Structures are given as C-alpha cells and as structure tokens.
Coordinates of N, CA and C in Angstrom, one line a residue:
M1 N 229.0 39.7 21.0 CA 228.5 38.6 20.1 C 228.9 37.3 20.6
V2 N 230.2 37.1 21.1 CA 230.7 35.9 21.6 C 229.9 35.5 22.8
R3 N 229.6 36.4 23.7 CA 228.8 36.1 24.9 C 227.4 35.6 24.6
I4 N 226.8 36.3 23.6 CA 225.4 35.8 23.2 C 225.5 34.4 22.7
I5 N 226.4 34.1 21.8 CA 226.6 32.7 21.3 C 226.8 31.7 22.4
A6 N 227.7 32.1 23.3 CA 228.0 31.2 24.5 C 226.7 31.0 25.3
F7 N 226.0 32.1 25.6 CA 224.8 31.9 26.4 C 223.7 31.1 25.7
T8 N 223.6 31.3 24.4 CA 222.7 30.4 23.6 C 223.1 29.0 23.6
C9 N 224.3 28.7 23.6 CA 224.8 27.3 23.7 C 224.4 26.7 25.0
V10 N 224.6 27.5 26.1 CA 224.2 27.0 27.4 C 222.8 26.6 27.5
L11 N 221.9 27.5 26.9 CA 220.5 27.3 26.9 C 220.1 26.0 26.1
V12 N 220.7 25.9 25.0 CA 220.5 24.7 24.1 C 220.9 23.4 24.9
G13 N 222.1 23.5 25.5 CA 222.6 22.4 26.3 C 221.6 22.0 27.4
L14 N 221.1 23.0 28.1 CA 220.1 22.7 29.2 C 218.8 22.1 28.6
S15 N 218.4 22.6 27.5 CA 217.2 22.0 26.9 C 217.4 20.6 26.5
L16 N 218.5 20.3 25.9 CA 218.8 18.9 25.5 C 218.9 18.0 26.7
H17 N 219.4 18.5 27.8 CA 219.5 17.7 29.0 C 218.1 17.4 29.5
A18 N 217.2 18.4 29.5 CA 215.9 18.2 30.0 C 215.1 17.2 29.1
I19 N 215.3 17.3 27.8 CA 214.6 16.5 26.8 C 215.1 15.0 27.0
G20 N 216.4 14.9 27.2 CA 217.0 13.6 27.3 C 216.9 12.9 28.7
Q21 N 216.3 13.6 29.6 CA 216.1 13.1 31.0 C 215.4 11.8 31.0
E22 N 215.9 10.8 31.8 CA 215.2 9.5 31.9 C 213.9 9.7 32.6
P23 N 212.8 9.0 32.0 CA 211.5 9.1 32.7 C 211.6 8.5 34.1
L24 N 210.8 9.0 35.0 CA 210.6 8.4 36.3 C 209.7 7.2 36.2
R25 N 210.1 6.2 36.9 CA 209.3 4.9 36.8 C 208.4 4.9 38.0
M26 N 207.1 4.9 37.7 CA 206.1 4.8 38.8 C 205.5 3.4 38.9
G27 N 205.5 2.9 40.1 CA 204.9 1.6 40.3 C 203.5 1.8 40.9
Y28 N 202.6 0.9 40.6 CA 201.2 1.0 41.1 C 200.7 -0.4 41.3
V29 N 199.6 -0.5 42.0 CA 198.9 -1.8 42.3 C 197.5 -1.8 41.6
E30 N 196.9 -2.9 41.5 CA 195.6 -3.0 40.9 C 194.6 -2.7 42.0
F31 N 194.2 -1.4 42.0 CA 193.3 -0.9 43.1 C 192.4 0.2 42.5
A32 N 191.5 -0.3 41.6 CA 190.6 0.6 40.9 C 189.6 1.2 41.9
P33 N 189.2 2.4 41.7 CA 189.6 3.4 40.6 C 190.8 4.2 40.9
Y34 N 191.6 3.9 42.0 CA 192.8 4.7 42.3 C 193.8 4.5 41.2
Y35 N 194.1 3.3 40.9 CA 195.0 2.9 39.8 C 194.7 1.5 39.4
Y36 N 194.8 1.2 38.0 CA 194.5 -0.1 37.5 C 195.0 -0.2 36.1
T37 N 195.0 -1.4 35.5 CA 195.4 -1.6 34.1 C 194.2 -1.9 33.3
D38 N 194.0 -1.1 32.2 CA 192.8 -1.3 31.4 C 193.0 -2.5 30.5
K39 N 192.0 -2.8 29.7 CA 192.0 -3.9 28.8 C 193.1 -3.8 27.7
D40 N 193.6 -2.6 27.4 CA 194.6 -2.4 26.5 C 196.0 -2.4 27.1
G41 N 196.1 -2.7 28.4 CA 197.3 -2.7 29.1 C 197.9 -1.4 29.5
N42 N 197.0 -0.4 29.5 CA 197.5 1.0 29.9 C 197.1 1.2 31.4
A43 N 198.0 2.0 32.1 CA 197.7 2.4 33.4 C 196.7 3.4 33.4
R44 N 195.6 3.2 34.3 CA 194.5 4.2 34.4 C 194.2 4.4 35.8
G45 N 193.3 5.4 36.1 CA 192.9 5.7 37.4 C 193.2 7.1 37.8
H46 N 192.5 7.6 38.8 CA 192.6 9.1 39.0 C 194.0 9.4 39.6
M47 N 194.6 8.4 40.3 CA 196.0 8.7 40.8 C 197.0 8.6 39.7
I48 N 196.7 7.9 38.7 CA 197.6 7.9 37.5 C 197.5 9.3 36.8
D49 N 196.3 9.8 36.7 CA 196.1 11.1 36.2 C 196.8 12.2 37.0
M50 N 196.7 12.1 38.3 CA 197.3 13.0 39.2 C 198.8 13.0 39.0
A51 N 199.4 11.7 39.0 CA 200.8 11.6 38.8 C 201.3 12.2 37.5
N52 N 200.6 11.9 36.4 CA 201.0 12.5 35.1 C 200.9 14.0 35.2
A53 N 199.9 14.6 35.8 CA 199.8 16.0 35.8 C 200.9 16.6 36.7
M54 N 201.2 16.0 37.8 CA 202.2 16.6 38.7 C 203.6 16.4 38.0
A55 N 203.8 15.3 37.3 CA 205.1 15.1 36.7 C 205.3 16.2 35.6
E56 N 204.3 16.4 34.8 CA 204.4 17.4 33.7 C 204.6 18.8 34.3
H57 N 203.9 19.1 35.4 CA 204.1 20.4 36.0 C 205.6 20.5 36.6
A58 N 206.1 19.4 37.0 CA 207.5 19.4 37.6 C 208.6 19.3 36.6
G59 N 208.2 19.0 35.3 CA 209.2 18.9 34.3 C 209.7 17.5 34.1
Y60 N 208.9 16.5 34.5 CA 209.3 15.1 34.3 C 208.3 14.3 33.4
T61 N 208.7 13.2 33.0 CA 207.7 12.2 32.3 C 207.7 11.0 33.2
L62 N 206.7 10.2 33.0 CA 206.5 9.0 33.8 C 206.3 7.7 32.9
T63 N 206.8 6.6 33.3 CA 206.4 5.3 32.8 C 205.8 4.6 34.0
F64 N 204.9 3.6 33.7 CA 204.2 2.9 34.7 C 204.3 1.4 34.6
R65 N 204.3 0.7 35.8 CA 204.4 -0.7 35.9 C 203.5 -1.2 37.0
S66 N 202.7 -2.2 36.8 CA 201.8 -2.7 37.9 C 202.6 -3.8 38.6
Y67 N 202.5 -3.8 39.9 CA 203.1 -4.8 40.8 C 202.1 -5.4 41.8
P68 N 202.3 -6.6 42.3 CA 201.6 -7.1 43.5 C 202.0 -6.1 44.6
P69 N 201.2 -5.9 45.6 CA 201.4 -4.9 46.7 C 202.8 -5.1 47.4
R70 N 203.1 -6.3 47.8 CA 204.4 -6.4 48.6 C 205.6 -6.2 47.7
R71 N 205.5 -6.7 46.4 CA 206.6 -6.6 45.5 C 206.8 -5.1 45.2
L72 N 205.7 -4.3 45.1 CA 205.8 -2.9 44.8 C 206.7 -2.2 45.9
A73 N 206.4 -2.5 47.1 CA 207.1 -1.8 48.2 C 208.6 -2.1 48.1
R74 N 208.9 -3.4 47.9 CA 210.3 -3.8 47.8 C 211.0 -3.1 46.5
S75 N 210.2 -3.0 45.5 CA 210.8 -2.4 44.2 C 211.1 -1.0 44.4
V76 N 210.2 -0.2 45.1 CA 210.5 1.2 45.4 C 211.7 1.3 46.3
V77 N 211.8 0.5 47.3 CA 212.9 0.6 48.2 C 214.3 0.3 47.5
M78 N 214.2 -0.7 46.6 CA 215.4 -1.1 45.9 C 215.7 -0.3 44.7
G79 N 214.8 0.7 44.4 CA 215.1 1.6 43.3 C 214.7 1.1 41.9
K80 N 213.9 -0.1 41.9 CA 213.4 -0.6 40.6 C 212.2 0.3 40.1
A81 N 211.6 0.9 41.1 CA 210.6 1.9 40.8 C 211.0 3.2 41.5
D82 N 210.8 4.3 40.9 CA 211.2 5.6 41.5 C 210.2 6.3 42.3
V83 N 208.9 6.1 42.0 CA 207.8 6.9 42.6 C 206.6 6.0 42.8
F84 N 205.9 6.3 44.0 CA 204.7 5.6 44.3 C 203.8 6.6 45.0
L85 N 202.5 6.6 44.6 CA 201.5 7.3 45.4 C 200.6 6.3 46.1
G86 N 200.6 6.3 47.4 CA 199.8 5.4 48.2 C 200.1 5.4 49.6
M87 N 199.8 4.2 50.3 CA 200.0 4.2 51.7 C 201.5 4.0 52.1
S88 N 202.0 4.8 53.0 CA 203.4 4.7 53.4 C 203.5 3.9 54.7
T89 N 202.5 3.2 55.1 CA 202.5 2.5 56.4 C 203.1 1.0 56.3
L90 N 203.3 0.5 55.1 CA 203.8 -0.8 55.0 C 205.2 -0.9 55.6
A91 N 205.5 -2.0 56.2 CA 206.8 -2.1 56.9 C 208.0 -1.9 56.0
D92 N 207.9 -2.3 54.8 CA 209.0 -2.2 53.8 C 209.3 -0.7 53.6
F93 N 208.4 0.2 53.8 CA 208.7 1.6 53.6 C 209.3 2.3 54.9
A94 N 209.6 1.5 55.9 CA 210.1 2.1 57.1 C 211.4 2.9 56.8
S95 N 212.1 2.4 55.8 CA 213.4 3.1 55.4 C 213.5 2.9 53.9
G96 N 214.3 3.7 53.3 CA 214.5 3.6 51.9 C 213.7 4.5 51.0
V97 N 212.7 5.2 51.6 CA 211.9 6.1 50.7 C 211.8 7.5 51.4
L98 N 211.6 8.5 50.6 CA 211.2 9.8 51.1 C 209.7 9.8 51.0
I99 N 209.0 10.4 52.1 CA 207.6 10.4 52.1 C 207.1 11.9 52.2
S100 N 206.1 12.2 51.4 CA 205.7 13.6 51.3 C 205.2 14.1 52.7
S101 N 205.3 15.4 52.9 CA 204.9 16.0 54.2 C 203.4 16.1 54.3
M102 N 202.7 16.0 53.1 CA 201.2 16.2 53.2 C 200.6 14.9 52.5
P103 N 199.4 14.6 53.0 CA 198.6 13.5 52.3 C 198.1 14.1 51.0
I104 N 197.8 13.2 50.1 CA 197.3 13.6 48.8 C 195.9 13.1 48.4
D105 N 195.3 12.3 49.3 CA 194.0 11.7 49.0 C 193.5 11.1 50.3
T106 N 192.3 10.4 50.2 CA 191.8 9.7 51.3 C 191.3 8.3 50.7
I107 N 191.5 7.3 51.6 CA 191.0 6.0 51.3 C 190.2 5.5 52.5
E108 N 188.9 5.2 52.3 CA 188.0 4.9 53.4 C 187.9 3.4 53.5
L109 N 188.2 2.8 54.7 CA 188.0 1.4 55.0 C 186.7 1.2 55.6
R110 N 185.9 0.2 55.1 CA 184.6 -0.1 55.7 C 184.5 -1.6 56.0
A111 N 183.6 -1.8 56.9 CA 183.2 -3.2 57.2 C 181.9 -3.5 56.5
Y112 N 181.9 -4.4 55.6 CA 180.8 -4.8 54.8 C 180.2 -6.1 55.3
S113 N 178.9 -6.3 55.2 CA 178.2 -7.5 55.6 C 176.9 -7.7 54.7
L114 N 176.4 -8.9 54.8 CA 175.2 -9.2 54.0 C 173.9 -9.0 54.8
K115 N 174.1 -8.7 56.1 CA 172.9 -8.4 56.9 C 173.3 -7.3 57.9
P116 N 172.4 -6.7 58.5 CA 172.8 -5.7 59.5 C 173.6 -6.3 60.6
M117 N 174.7 -5.6 60.9 CA 175.7 -6.1 62.0 C 176.1 -4.9 62.8
P118 N 176.5 -5.2 64.0 CA 177.0 -4.1 64.9 C 178.2 -3.4 64.2
A119 N 178.3 -2.1 64.5 CA 179.4 -1.3 63.9 C 180.8 -1.8 64.5
I120 N 181.8 -1.7 63.6 CA 183.2 -2.0 64.1 C 183.9 -0.6 64.4
N121 N 184.0 -0.3 65.6 CA 184.6 1.0 66.1 C 186.0 0.8 66.5
T122 N 186.3 -0.3 67.0 CA 187.7 -0.6 67.5 C 188.1 -2.0 67.0
K123 N 189.4 -2.3 67.0 CA 189.8 -3.7 66.5 C 189.3 -4.7 67.5
E124 N 189.0 -4.4 68.7 CA 188.5 -5.4 69.7 C 187.1 -5.8 69.3
D125 N 186.4 -5.0 68.5 CA 185.0 -5.4 68.1 C 185.1 -6.6 67.1
L126 N 186.2 -6.9 66.6 CA 186.4 -8.0 65.7 C 186.6 -9.4 66.4
N127 N 186.8 -9.3 67.7 CA 187.1 -10.5 68.5 C 185.9 -11.5 68.4
G128 N 186.3 -12.8 68.1 CA 185.3 -13.8 68.0 C 184.5 -13.8 66.7
K129 N 184.9 -12.9 65.7 CA 184.2 -12.8 64.5 C 184.9 -13.6 63.3
R130 N 184.2 -13.8 62.3 CA 184.7 -14.3 61.0 C 184.8 -13.2 60.0
I131 N 186.0 -12.9 59.6 CA 186.2 -11.8 58.7 C 187.0 -12.1 57.5
L132 N 186.9 -11.3 56.5 CA 187.6 -11.5 55.2 C 188.4 -10.2 54.9
L133 N 189.7 -10.5 54.5 CA 190.6 -9.4 54.2 C 191.2 -9.5 52.8
L134 N 191.9 -8.5 52.3 CA 192.5 -8.5 51.0 C 194.0 -8.7 51.2
H135 N 194.5 -9.6 50.4 CA 196.0 -9.9 50.4 C 196.7 -8.6 50.0
G136 N 197.8 -8.3 50.8 CA 198.7 -7.3 50.5 C 198.4 -5.9 50.8
Y137 N 197.2 -5.6 51.4 CA 196.8 -4.3 51.7 C 197.0 -3.9 53.1
S138 N 197.1 -2.6 53.4 CA 197.4 -2.2 54.7 C 196.2 -2.0 55.6
Y139 N 196.2 -2.7 56.7 CA 195.2 -2.6 57.8 C 195.8 -2.0 59.0
G140 N 197.0 -1.5 58.9 CA 197.7 -0.9 60.1 C 198.0 -1.9 61.1
D141 N 197.9 -1.5 62.4 CA 198.1 -2.4 63.5 C 196.9 -3.4 63.7
W142 N 195.8 -3.2 63.0 CA 194.7 -4.1 63.1 C 195.0 -5.5 62.6
F143 N 195.9 -5.6 61.7 CA 196.3 -7.0 61.2 C 196.9 -7.8 62.2
N144 N 197.8 -7.2 63.0 CA 198.5 -8.0 64.1 C 197.4 -8.4 65.1
H145 N 196.5 -7.6 65.4 CA 195.4 -7.9 66.3 C 194.6 -9.1 65.7
I146 N 194.3 -9.0 64.4 CA 193.5 -10.1 63.8 C 194.2 -11.4 63.8
K147 N 195.5 -11.4 63.6 CA 196.3 -12.6 63.6 C 196.6 -13.2 64.9
D148 N 196.4 -12.5 66.0 CA 196.7 -13.0 67.3 C 195.6 -14.0 67.7
P149 N 196.1 -15.3 67.9 CA 195.1 -16.4 68.2 C 194.3 -16.1 69.5
S150 N 194.8 -15.3 70.4 CA 194.1 -15.1 71.7 C 192.8 -14.3 71.4
N151 N 192.7 -13.6 70.3 CA 191.5 -12.8 70.0 C 190.4 -13.6 69.3
N152 N 190.7 -14.9 69.0 CA 189.6 -15.8 68.5 C 189.0 -15.2 67.2
I153 N 189.8 -14.7 66.3 CA 189.2 -14.2 65.1 C 189.6 -15.2 63.9
E154 N 188.5 -15.6 63.2 CA 188.7 -16.5 62.1 C 188.8 -15.6 60.8
Y155 N 189.9 -15.6 60.2 CA 190.1 -14.7 59.0 C 190.4 -15.5 57.7
H156 N 189.9 -14.9 56.6 CA 190.2 -15.5 55.3 C 190.7 -14.4 54.4
M157 N 191.4 -14.8 53.3 CA 192.0 -13.8 52.5 C 191.5 -13.9 51.1
A158 N 191.3 -12.8 50.4 CA 190.9 -12.7 49.0 C 192.0 -12.0 48.2
N159 N 192.1 -12.4 47.0 CA 193.1 -11.8 46.1 C 192.7 -10.5 45.4
T160 N 191.4 -10.4 45.2 CA 190.8 -9.2 44.5 C 189.5 -8.8 45.1
H161 N 189.1 -7.6 44.8 CA 187.9 -7.1 45.4 C 186.6 -7.9 44.9
T162 N 186.7 -8.2 43.6 CA 185.6 -9.0 43.1 C 185.5 -10.4 43.7
Q163 N 186.7 -11.0 43.9 CA 186.7 -12.3 44.6 C 186.2 -12.2 46.0
A164 N 186.5 -11.1 46.7 CA 186.1 -10.9 48.1 C 184.6 -10.8 48.1
L165 N 183.9 -10.1 47.1 CA 182.5 -10.1 47.1 C 181.8 -11.4 46.9
I166 N 182.5 -12.3 46.1 CA 182.0 -13.6 45.8 C 182.1 -14.5 47.1
M167 N 183.3 -14.4 47.8 CA 183.5 -15.1 49.0 C 182.5 -14.7 50.1
L168 N 182.3 -13.4 50.2 CA 181.4 -12.9 51.2 C 180.0 -13.5 51.1
E169 N 179.6 -13.7 49.8 CA 178.2 -14.3 49.6 C 178.2 -15.8 49.8
R170 N 179.3 -16.5 49.5 CA 179.3 -18.0 49.5 C 179.8 -18.6 50.8
R171 N 180.5 -17.8 51.7 CA 181.1 -18.4 52.9 C 180.5 -17.8 54.1
P172 N 180.5 -18.5 55.2 CA 180.0 -17.9 56.5 C 180.9 -16.9 57.1
I173 N 180.8 -15.6 56.6 CA 181.7 -14.5 57.0 C 180.8 -13.4 57.6
D174 N 181.3 -12.9 58.7 CA 180.5 -11.8 59.3 C 180.8 -10.4 58.7
Y175 N 182.1 -10.2 58.4 CA 182.5 -8.8 57.9 C 183.6 -9.0 56.8
L176 N 183.4 -8.2 55.8 CA 184.5 -8.0 54.8 C 185.1 -6.6 55.1
L177 N 186.4 -6.6 55.4 CA 187.1 -5.3 55.6 C 187.7 -4.9 54.3
D178 N 187.1 -3.9 53.6 CA 187.5 -3.5 52.3 C 187.3 -2.0 52.1
Y179 N 187.7 -1.5 51.0 CA 187.8 -0.1 50.8 C 186.6 0.5 49.9
K180 N 186.1 1.6 50.3 CA 184.9 2.2 49.7 C 184.9 2.2 48.2
L181 N 185.8 2.9 47.6 CA 185.8 3.1 46.1 C 186.1 1.9 45.4
P182 N 187.1 1.0 45.7 CA 187.3 -0.2 45.0 C 186.1 -1.1 45.1
I183 N 185.4 -1.2 46.2 CA 184.2 -2.0 46.3 C 183.1 -1.4 45.4
A184 N 182.9 -0.1 45.4 CA 181.9 0.5 44.5 C 182.3 0.2 43.0
F185 N 183.5 0.1 42.7 CA 184.0 -0.3 41.3 C 183.7 -1.7 41.1
A186 N 184.0 -2.6 42.1 CA 183.8 -4.0 41.9 C 182.4 -4.5 41.8
T187 N 181.4 -3.7 42.5 CA 180.0 -4.2 42.5 C 179.4 -4.1 41.1
H188 N 180.1 -3.4 40.2 CA 179.6 -3.3 38.8 C 180.2 -4.4 37.9
E189 N 181.1 -5.2 38.5 CA 181.7 -6.3 37.8 C 181.2 -7.6 38.2
V190 N 180.6 -7.7 39.4 CA 180.0 -8.9 39.9 C 178.7 -8.6 40.6
Q191 N 177.7 -9.4 40.3 CA 176.4 -9.1 41.0 C 176.5 -9.6 42.4
T192 N 176.0 -8.8 43.3 CA 176.0 -9.1 44.7 C 174.6 -8.7 45.3
P193 N 174.3 -9.4 46.4 CA 173.1 -8.9 47.1 C 173.3 -7.5 47.8
K194 N 172.3 -7.0 48.4 CA 172.5 -5.7 49.0 C 173.6 -5.8 50.1
L195 N 174.5 -4.8 50.1 CA 175.5 -4.8 51.1 C 175.2 -3.8 52.2
Y196 N 175.5 -4.1 53.4 CA 175.4 -3.2 54.6 C 176.8 -2.8 54.9
H197 N 177.0 -1.6 55.4 CA 178.4 -1.3 55.8 C 178.4 -0.3 56.9
H198 N 179.6 -0.2 57.5 CA 179.9 0.8 58.5 C 181.3 1.3 58.2
D199 N 181.6 2.6 58.3 CA 182.9 3.2 58.2 C 183.8 2.7 59.4
V200 N 185.0 2.3 59.1 CA 185.9 1.9 60.1 C 186.9 3.0 60.4
F201 N 187.7 3.3 59.4 CA 188.7 4.4 59.5 C 189.1 4.9 58.2
T202 N 189.8 6.1 58.1 CA 190.2 6.7 56.9 C 191.7 6.7 56.8
L203 N 192.2 6.2 55.7 CA 193.7 6.2 55.4 C 194.0 7.4 54.6
R204 N 195.2 7.9 54.7 CA 195.7 9.1 53.9 C 196.9 8.8 53.2
P205 N 196.8 8.4 51.9 CA 198.0 8.1 51.1 C 198.9 9.4 50.9
R206 N 200.1 9.1 50.6 CA 201.1 10.1 50.4 C 202.0 9.8 49.2
M207 N 202.8 10.7 48.8 CA 203.8 10.5 47.7 C 205.0 9.9 48.3
M208 N 205.6 9.0 47.6 CA 206.9 8.4 48.0 C 207.9 8.4 46.8
V209 N 209.1 8.7 47.1 CA 210.2 8.6 46.1 C 211.3 7.8 46.7
S210 N 211.8 6.8 45.9 CA 212.9 6.0 46.3 C 214.2 6.7 46.6
K211 N 214.8 6.5 47.7 CA 216.1 7.1 48.0 C 217.2 6.6 47.1
M212 N 216.9 5.6 46.3 CA 217.9 5.1 45.4 C 218.0 6.0 44.2
H213 N 217.0 6.8 43.9 CA 217.1 7.8 42.8 C 218.1 8.8 43.1
P214 N 219.0 9.1 42.2 CA 220.1 10.0 42.5 C 219.7 11.5 42.8
H215 N 218.4 11.8 42.5 CA 218.0 13.2 42.8 C 216.6 13.1 43.5
S216 N 216.6 12.2 44.5 CA 215.3 11.9 45.2 C 214.7 13.1 45.9
E217 N 215.6 13.9 46.5 CA 215.1 15.1 47.3 C 214.5 16.1 46.3
E218 N 215.2 16.3 45.2 CA 214.7 17.3 44.2 C 213.4 16.8 43.6
V219 N 213.3 15.5 43.3 CA 212.0 15.0 42.8 C 210.9 15.2 43.8
M220 N 211.1 14.9 45.0 CA 210.1 15.0 46.0 C 209.7 16.5 46.2
K221 N 210.6 17.4 46.2 CA 210.3 18.8 46.3 C 209.5 19.3 45.2
K222 N 209.8 18.9 44.0 CA 209.1 19.4 42.8 C 207.7 18.8 42.8
F223 N 207.5 17.5 43.2 CA 206.2 16.9 43.2 C 205.3 17.5 44.3
E224 N 205.9 17.8 45.4 CA 205.1 18.5 46.4 C 204.6 19.8 46.0
E225 N 205.5 20.6 45.3 CA 205.1 21.9 44.8 C 204.1 21.8 43.7
A226 N 204.2 20.8 42.9 CA 203.2 20.5 41.9 C 201.8 20.2 42.4
F227 N 201.8 19.3 43.5 CA 200.5 19.0 44.1 C 199.8 20.2 44.7
L228 N 200.6 21.0 45.4 CA 200.0 22.2 46.0 C 199.5 23.2 45.0
A229 N 200.2 23.3 43.8 CA 199.8 24.2 42.8 C 198.6 23.7 42.0
L230 N 198.5 22.4 41.8 CA 197.5 21.8 40.9 C 196.2 21.5 41.7
Y231 N 196.3 21.1 43.0 CA 195.2 20.6 43.7 C 195.0 21.3 45.1
P232 N 194.8 22.6 45.0 CA 194.7 23.3 46.3 C 193.4 23.0 47.1
N233 N 192.4 22.5 46.3 CA 191.1 22.1 47.0 C 190.9 20.6 47.0
G234 N 192.0 19.8 46.9 CA 191.9 18.4 47.0 C 191.6 17.7 45.7
V235 N 191.3 16.4 45.7 CA 191.3 15.7 44.4 C 190.0 14.9 44.3
E236 N 189.0 15.2 45.1 CA 187.7 14.4 45.1 C 187.1 14.5 43.7
H237 N 187.2 15.6 43.0 CA 186.5 15.8 41.7 C 187.1 14.9 40.7
L238 N 188.3 14.4 40.9 CA 189.0 13.5 39.9 C 188.4 12.1 39.9
K239 N 187.8 11.7 41.0 CA 187.4 10.3 41.1 C 186.1 10.0 40.4
A240 N 185.3 11.0 40.2 CA 183.9 10.7 39.7 C 183.9 10.1 38.3
Q241 N 184.9 10.5 37.4 CA 184.9 9.9 36.1 C 185.2 8.5 36.0
Y242 N 185.8 7.9 37.1 CA 186.2 6.5 37.1 C 185.2 5.6 37.8
L243 N 184.2 6.2 38.5 CA 183.2 5.4 39.1 C 182.1 5.0 38.2
P244 N 181.7 3.7 38.2 CA 180.6 3.3 37.3 C 179.4 4.1 37.5
K245 N 178.7 4.5 36.4 CA 177.5 5.3 36.5 C 176.3 4.4 36.9
P246 N 175.5 4.9 37.8 CA 174.3 4.2 38.2 C 173.4 3.8 37.0
E247 N 172.9 2.6 37.1 CA 172.1 2.1 36.0 C 170.7 2.6 36.1

C-alpha cells in the first residue's frame, strides 16, 4: 500500500511539473502565408499551425511574438525566443542555435517583371540590371554579388511585399526578387498589372532551437520526432487554406 501511494505521488508530481512547464517562445516574421499577424493581433499562417501541432505532439505549449527579420535572428541566438521555423542561412545563426537535420518546407524565390524578360539562372545574369529586394530576407550569397559595385547592379529595397509590388510598377526596375507564396498573398492586397516570372531557386527552411534554452537538445529531438510523425508526406496541403481564393 505504501509503495502504491508513493508511486501515485510520483505520477502526480510529474504531471504537475508538465502542467507547470514554461511555454516555449516562438519568434516569427511577417511573411504571409507562412506566418503573419492577423487584424486581431494573433499569430497565423501554416507554419504557425505546424508549430502548434508539433509542440502539442511533443508535450509543449507555445507563445508567439513577431520580430523584424534581423532582430528575430539575434533574439533566438540570445535566448529571448526559444524556437524559430525558417531559413537557417542568416549569418546570425552561424552559432548559437541547433538546426534540424531535415528541412520542413520549401520557399521558392522568383524573378518578377512587368514585361517578358530573360530568365535569371545565375547571379551573374543580374549584372547591369536594376533590381528590387526585400529588407531582411535571405538571398544567400547572391546578396554579396548584388552589392559588389564591379557587377554594375542597381538595387533598391522594399520593406513589405505589397510595397515591393507598388515600387515595381512605379520605378524603372527590371526584376523584383521575391517569394512565390508571399507575392501570391500580396497580389490580393494591392492591384498590380500582369506579372511575368521565372523561378530562380528553392530555399528549404528548417527548425531552430536556441542553445540558450536549458533543454535545447531535448526540445529539438522532440520537435523532429513530431514533424516526422505528423507530416510524413510534407506540408503542401497546409498552405492552401491561407492563399486567397481566385475571384
């Protein structure tokens, strides 16, 4: 009888510990439909849904906070945010985070234009062109090439995808380098002429956990297990509900 009571106490103690566990803090950026803040101030998007599902499967709860892209990276490294789902190629992520062994989604980069233009197959194809980029987003080693004065590239920066579409229409720009789904989302917020595009390359976001979290390795292990269990066939089906319906 004493052993049964003792064992019951242990189980109750473990349950109370799990219930009282601090929520994981997930940072995100405004990158609809992957993640964004709705009009009521709530975090939304298919990666938010993924994160909530994986956290529940792994025995965690999440809180969310939106950051500017560069500040997000620093916040994860410094431990102000515990978890991020996204591109691991930013320089700030070179140390200070655990990165999942598998990609969890795809993000397609495209070159958009207002008239038919030659395809952009390599970064050298941008030489001598006028291009538009998004502040704070990852273009890999292409950005260093774009900034190099010897390549004679005139580049401009937009703060949002909707602003980028407006700038593309109003300024003498050859290409907008932007992302497929966010542009699809933005075209229903601002009227634009017909857009031409070419696929440039595909990025593969991953899960990241701040090494400042005291149980970072355990968190990563459980999130990877949850992803494999919940999404064995990928996550493409999750995106459809967030894309504007054709009129």
